[in-house]
XYZ file of C-alpha atoms in Angstrom:
383
model
C -4.094 -22.833 27.081
C -6.500 -21.398 24.162
C -6.304 -18.474 22.562
C -9.932 -17.786 23.431
C -9.519 -16.515 26.777
C -6.230 -15.327 26.815
C -5.178 -12.122 24.630
C -1.946 -12.130 25.873
C -1.062 -15.539 24.244
C -3.025 -14.124 21.299
C -1.155 -11.153 20.676
C 2.360 -13.119 21.132
C 1.002 -15.855 18.410
C 0.343 -12.906 16.204
C 3.807 -11.098 16.717
C 5.529 -14.540 16.237
C 3.668 -15.292 13.041
C 4.737 -12.261 11.528
C 8.329 -12.691 12.560
C 8.351 -16.228 10.894
C 7.037 -14.658 7.805
C 9.721 -12.348 7.846
C 8.202 -8.770 9.151
C 10.250 -7.228 11.567
C 9.098 -3.587 11.758
C 5.323 -3.190 13.312
C 5.508 0.545 13.087
C 4.987 0.347 9.482
C 1.518 -1.334 9.987
C -1.197 1.331 9.427
C -4.490 -0.580 9.056
C -5.580 -4.138 10.447
C -8.777 -5.717 9.919
C -9.929 -7.747 13.078
C -12.497 -10.452 12.134
C -13.892 -11.994 15.335
C -17.241 -13.141 17.071
C -16.383 -11.276 19.727
C -14.160 -8.102 20.178
C -13.495 -8.042 24.150
C -9.774 -7.219 25.072
C -9.214 -5.784 21.624
C -7.041 -2.944 22.684
C -4.570 -5.485 25.024
C -4.021 -7.290 21.600
C -2.983 -4.518 19.364
C -1.835 -0.975 21.297
C 1.337 -1.975 22.579
C 2.147 -4.180 19.619
C 1.175 -1.798 16.355
C 1.406 1.427 17.839
C 0.989 3.191 14.606
C -2.039 1.395 13.533
C -5.642 1.936 13.241
C -7.962 -1.053 14.016
C -11.190 -2.255 11.979
C -13.823 -4.799 12.647
C -16.838 -5.800 11.398
C -18.712 -4.726 14.407
C -17.080 -1.284 14.281
C -16.425 1.132 11.230
C -18.578 -0.692 9.188
C -19.420 2.310 7.086
C -15.789 2.413 6.273
C -15.670 -0.978 5.262
C -18.904 -0.437 2.896
C -17.906 2.807 1.512
C -14.134 2.736 0.746
C -13.336 2.864 -2.925
C -12.238 -0.443 -4.154
C -8.031 -1.039 -4.718
C -7.636 2.282 -2.488
C -7.356 0.614 0.797
C -4.275 -1.675 1.657
C -4.939 -3.546 4.835
C -1.547 -4.347 6.579
C -3.112 -7.395 8.296
C -6.289 -9.208 8.333
C -6.751 -11.585 11.555
C -9.772 -13.915 11.407
C -10.076 -15.485 14.949
C -12.351 -18.334 16.024
C -14.870 -17.673 13.206
C -15.731 -18.574 10.214
C -15.963 -15.720 7.430
C -17.157 -16.562 4.133
C -17.195 -13.263 2.811
C -13.170 -12.984 3.123
C -13.367 -13.583 -0.725
C -15.294 -10.034 -1.005
C -12.907 -8.297 1.380
C -10.226 -9.914 -1.194
C -11.760 -8.465 -4.118
C -12.182 -4.556 -2.702
C -8.888 -4.339 -0.450
C -5.379 -4.814 -1.038
C -4.023 -7.128 1.971
C -0.383 -7.870 2.905
C -1.055 -10.534 5.332
C -3.703 -12.690 6.655
C -3.613 -14.815 9.712
C -5.909 -17.235 10.757
C -6.722 -18.414 14.466
C -8.496 -21.588 14.640
C -10.608 -21.586 11.737
C -9.802 -23.759 8.738
C -8.244 -21.602 6.037
C -9.049 -24.389 3.383
C -12.713 -22.912 3.544
C -11.608 -20.090 2.094
C -11.072 -18.753 -1.468
C -8.930 -18.886 -4.568
C -7.510 -15.491 -3.388
C -5.186 -17.638 -1.250
C -3.525 -18.752 -4.035
C -1.791 -15.016 -4.045
C -0.289 -15.627 -0.836
C 2.508 -18.030 0.600
C 1.383 -19.979 3.509
C 3.550 -19.998 6.503
C 2.573 -23.133 9.383
C 3.177 -21.695 13.023
C 1.092 -24.129 15.066
C -1.682 -26.336 14.625
C -4.308 -23.818 15.414
C -2.706 -21.019 13.817
C -1.245 -19.801 10.123
C -0.008 -16.927 8.269
C -0.305 -15.970 4.686
C 1.971 -13.442 3.250
C 0.906 -11.903 -0.187
C 3.232 -12.921 -2.917
C 3.111 -9.269 -4.438
C 5.792 -6.891 -2.756
C 3.909 -3.596 -1.502
C 5.565 0.093 -1.637
C 4.109 3.392 -0.631
C 4.023 6.446 -2.889
C 5.391 10.013 -2.049
C 4.816 12.654 -4.123
C 6.226 15.883 -3.758
C 3.615 18.433 -4.886
C 4.843 21.829 -6.372
C 2.203 25.123 -6.962
C 2.139 24.290 -10.699
C 0.668 21.220 -10.036
C -1.932 21.418 -8.084
C -4.664 21.437 -10.321
C -3.895 17.877 -11.552
C -3.154 16.495 -8.186
C -5.834 14.859 -7.444
C -6.374 13.368 -11.044
C -2.622 12.107 -10.638
C -3.505 10.478 -7.089
C -6.373 8.683 -8.951
C -4.343 7.454 -11.645
C -1.481 5.766 -8.997
C -4.165 3.822 -7.706
C -5.824 2.650 -10.983
C -2.173 1.605 -12.046
C 0.068 0.545 -9.537
C -0.862 -2.522 -7.927
C 1.601 -2.827 -5.263
C 0.810 0.522 -3.951
C -0.016 0.108 -0.124
C -0.491 4.475 0.718
C -0.090 7.628 -1.323
C 1.942 10.599 0.697
C 2.286 13.863 -0.725
C 4.238 16.611 0.497
C 3.085 20.504 -0.344
C 3.197 23.939 1.055
C -0.650 23.255 2.349
C -3.034 20.636 2.910
C -4.490 20.458 -0.124
C -7.104 17.879 0.938
C -6.645 15.165 -1.158
C -7.513 11.422 -0.915
C -4.026 10.589 -0.099
C -1.838 11.416 3.350
C -0.463 14.817 3.590
C 2.797 15.285 4.939
C 3.467 18.885 6.436
C 6.868 20.381 5.554
C 8.042 21.092 9.159
C 8.533 17.113 9.472
C 11.439 17.597 7.250
C 14.670 18.481 9.262
C 15.227 21.385 7.088
C 12.807 24.273 5.362
C 13.417 25.834 2.184
C 14.517 29.030 4.385
C 17.382 26.623 5.694
C 18.331 26.253 2.001
C 18.200 29.676 1.068
C 21.106 30.345 3.838
C 23.276 27.781 2.814
C 23.683 29.368 -0.658
C 22.394 32.968 -0.167
C 20.411 32.383 -3.256
C 19.245 35.544 -5.382
C 15.599 35.838 -5.962
C 15.846 34.983 -9.757
C 16.787 31.419 -8.945
C 14.069 30.899 -6.291
C 12.538 28.679 -8.681
C 15.463 26.449 -9.026
C 15.932 25.798 -5.448
C 12.312 24.592 -5.214
C 13.282 21.913 -7.306
C 16.102 21.012 -5.165
C 13.808 21.335 -2.101
C 11.742 18.564 -3.803
C 14.686 16.431 -4.582
C 15.675 16.560 -0.841
C 12.256 15.832 0.367
C 12.716 12.483 -1.495
C 15.532 11.243 0.273
C 14.245 12.381 3.991
C 10.650 10.960 3.285
C 11.452 7.828 5.419
C 12.571 10.024 8.142
C 9.440 12.365 8.078
C 7.087 9.360 7.722
C 8.515 6.517 10.031
C 5.664 4.354 9.497
C 6.098 4.148 5.952
C 7.183 0.967 4.021
C 10.979 0.544 3.237
C 10.318 0.315 -0.213
C 8.846 3.490 -1.632
C 8.058 5.029 -5.056
C 8.915 8.453 -5.352
C 6.754 9.836 -8.358
C 6.551 13.539 -10.235
C 2.813 14.827 -9.905
C 2.724 14.835 -13.899
C 3.306 11.477 -14.204
C 0.335 9.541 -15.797
C 0.437 5.708 -16.031
C -1.248 4.016 -19.092
C -0.810 0.442 -17.877
C 0.386 -1.208 -14.350
C 3.810 -0.755 -13.657
C 5.916 -3.430 -12.594
C 7.991 -2.218 -9.857
C 9.383 -5.749 -8.760
C 10.268 -8.547 -10.859
C 8.176 -12.134 -9.819
C 11.358 -12.872 -7.683
C 10.959 -9.392 -6.079
C 13.832 -7.664 -7.517
C 13.726 -3.871 -7.811
C 13.048 -2.556 -11.541
C 14.735 0.353 -12.218
C 14.317 2.359 -15.685
C 16.695 4.504 -17.625
C 16.145 8.103 -18.557
C 15.535 9.114 -21.774
C 19.381 10.382 -22.237
C 22.492 10.567 -21.140
C 23.813 11.808 -17.689
C 25.038 15.929 -17.311
C 28.098 16.430 -16.226
C 27.143 18.952 -13.875
C 25.380 16.591 -11.613
C 28.162 13.830 -12.240
C 30.374 15.852 -10.659
C 27.916 17.195 -7.978
C 27.852 13.782 -7.152
C 31.242 13.084 -6.943
C 31.995 16.324 -4.386
C 29.193 14.422 -2.015
C 31.858 11.482 -1.888
C 34.752 10.386 -4.177
C 33.168 6.910 -5.010
C 30.130 7.963 -6.397
C 30.216 7.912 -10.275
C 28.256 7.591 -13.186
C 27.565 4.179 -14.609
C 27.141 3.286 -18.376
C 26.926 7.387 -18.820
C 23.380 6.983 -18.831
C 20.996 9.013 -16.869
C 18.081 7.781 -14.567
C 15.949 10.631 -14.307
C 12.523 8.979 -15.847
C 10.453 10.821 -13.675
C 9.956 8.138 -11.053
C 12.325 6.132 -8.621
C 12.163 3.301 -6.238
C 13.887 4.128 -3.047
C 15.037 1.701 -0.416
C 15.062 3.500 3.129
C 17.906 1.048 4.127
C 20.228 2.349 1.189
C 18.961 5.602 1.529
C 20.168 5.842 5.259
C 23.338 4.238 4.635
C 23.651 6.890 1.735
C 23.247 9.966 4.051
C 25.774 8.353 6.584
C 28.311 7.986 4.273
C 28.549 11.377 2.313
C 28.150 12.844 5.934
C 31.509 11.184 6.945
C 33.629 12.242 3.732
C 31.514 15.949 3.862
C 31.506 16.261 7.708
C 27.966 17.691 7.268
C 24.412 16.488 7.048
C 23.357 15.170 3.587
C 20.876 17.906 2.905
C 23.515 20.807 3.630
C 25.978 19.403 1.349
C 23.580 18.489 -1.517
C 22.923 22.345 -1.753
C 26.297 23.656 -0.915
C 27.868 21.378 -3.472
C 25.744 22.505 -6.618
C 27.930 24.920 -8.955
C 26.255 27.905 -9.091
C 26.803 28.127 -13.135
C 24.284 25.402 -13.186
C 22.060 25.986 -10.460
C 19.506 26.756 -12.401
C 18.763 23.328 -14.665
C 21.391 20.616 -14.392
C 23.392 21.044 -11.165
C 22.006 18.179 -9.135
C 20.178 15.016 -9.735
C 18.528 12.986 -7.115
C 17.731 10.152 -9.277
C 21.251 9.714 -10.890
C 22.895 9.858 -7.333
C 20.853 7.585 -5.656
C 20.634 5.198 -8.637
C 24.510 5.473 -8.905
C 24.797 4.659 -5.364
C 22.702 1.682 -5.936
C 25.128 0.763 -8.645
C 28.157 1.312 -6.903
C 26.886 -0.817 -3.787
C 26.279 -3.795 -6.529
C 22.536 -4.550 -5.041
C 20.865 -6.962 -7.263
C 18.408 -4.755 -9.828
C 16.736 -5.421 -12.803
C 17.434 -2.809 -15.655
C 14.733 -1.865 -18.444
C 14.854 0.646 -21.112
C 12.668 4.109 -20.871
C 9.077 3.283 -21.822
C 7.546 6.911 -21.411
C 7.049 10.185 -23.185
C 7.082 13.765 -22.535
C 3.864 15.122 -23.577
C 0.259 15.603 -22.348
C -1.081 15.849 -26.150
C -4.118 13.453 -25.912
C -3.829 12.484 -29.748
C 0.120 11.340 -29.010
C -0.716 9.992 -25.916
C -3.646 7.754 -27.428
C -0.986 6.157 -30.346
C 1.557 5.452 -27.220
C 1.944 1.978 -25.925
C 4.391 2.555 -23.232
C 4.062 2.830 -19.537
C 3.255 6.321 -19.011
C 3.399 10.190 -20.019
C 4.372 13.032 -18.626
C 2.107 16.222 -18.542
C 4.431 19.062 -17.946
C 2.991 22.126 -16.644
C 5.041 24.242 -19.232
C 3.348 22.284 -22.156
C 0.226 21.443 -20.410
C -2.867 22.464 -22.724
C -0.601 22.127 -25.641
C -1.852 20.094 -28.980
C -0.162 19.015 -31.825
C -2.513 20.206 -34.424
C-alpha cells in the first residue's frame, strides 16, 4: 500500500529509516521540517513518535523559516514527501540538518549539498540521508559576573561551532537570550542543598557557586533529557577565533589538555569519589570547555555512588578538602577526562590552543582557537 493514503505506514517507514541510520532516541528530536503538497494527518505521523519535537511545514510557520538567522537553527529531520522541492538547496544553505528522508521523490534531482550526507537505501520509494558531521549540544552555566557578555558569547558559539545543534544555558533567572533557558529547579539539587552538605561559611560562598556550576555540567543530561548524547560544556567567557573541531573526520571525540599540570587537591578529591580514579599524564584537562557524553556521565555517577553509597552531587561537595575549598579542591573537567582515560575510550588528544586574556591587541595577534575573557581582567589592556 502506498504512503499517500496511509499515515501509519508513512510513520513506520520514517521510524524504520531512522533506525537503519543508527538513530535510537527520538525524544532528542526537537525540530522537524515536513515538506509536502498537503499536510493532512500530520499529527498522526508525528505526535506519538517524536514527543519532544516542533513540526514546521512550508504551509505553516513560514515566517520562522524566512526570518530565522542563518546557521542558528538545526532541523533534526527534514522529510520530503511526494513532491519535488528544488528549494532544498536554499534550506540547506540557511539551516543545519541532521537527517533528510525522501519519500517517493528522486533525490538525484537535488543538490550537491547531499554530498555532505551518507545515504542509506531503505526501499524503492524511500531513502534517508545522514549528515556526515557529528552534531552536539552546548551547555553554558552563566554566573552573574558574565551576564553582560552572555548574548555576545552565544552569538560567538553559533558562528564558530559548525556542529552545534542547540545551545542551552542555566542562570539564576531567565536572561531572555537567544538560546534555550534551563531553570535551576530542573536539577536534582539546589545551591542551598550544597550549603547544607558542608555548612559553608559566608566568606566561602563564592567558591560554592563555582562548584555548583561544575555539578550542573554533570547533571545537564538529566535536567534536559532532550539534549543530544554529546554536549559541549563551555564557560561563558570563552570566545572562539576559528571553528572548533570537536570530532575528527572519523567522529572520534577531540579533547584538549589544559595549560598546566593538575592540582594535587583535585586529584585527591577524585580518588575519594572512587579509588580507581587517578590523573593520567600528570596534565590538566581544564581548558574552559569539555565534551561530555551522557552515556559516560551516567556510568560515572553510578560507579561513584556504588563506592560512596551517596548521590554523586552529595559526595562531590562532601569530599572537597576544606583547606582548598576556595580554589583547587575539585575539578569537573579533570574528573570526567580521567574517567574517560580509565575506561579506555578512544579519544583524540591535542595541545591547548587558547590564551587567558581579553586584551584586543593580544587577541588580534593570537593564532589559536579561542581566548578567555575573565571577568576579573575584563577591560584590562596591555598598554
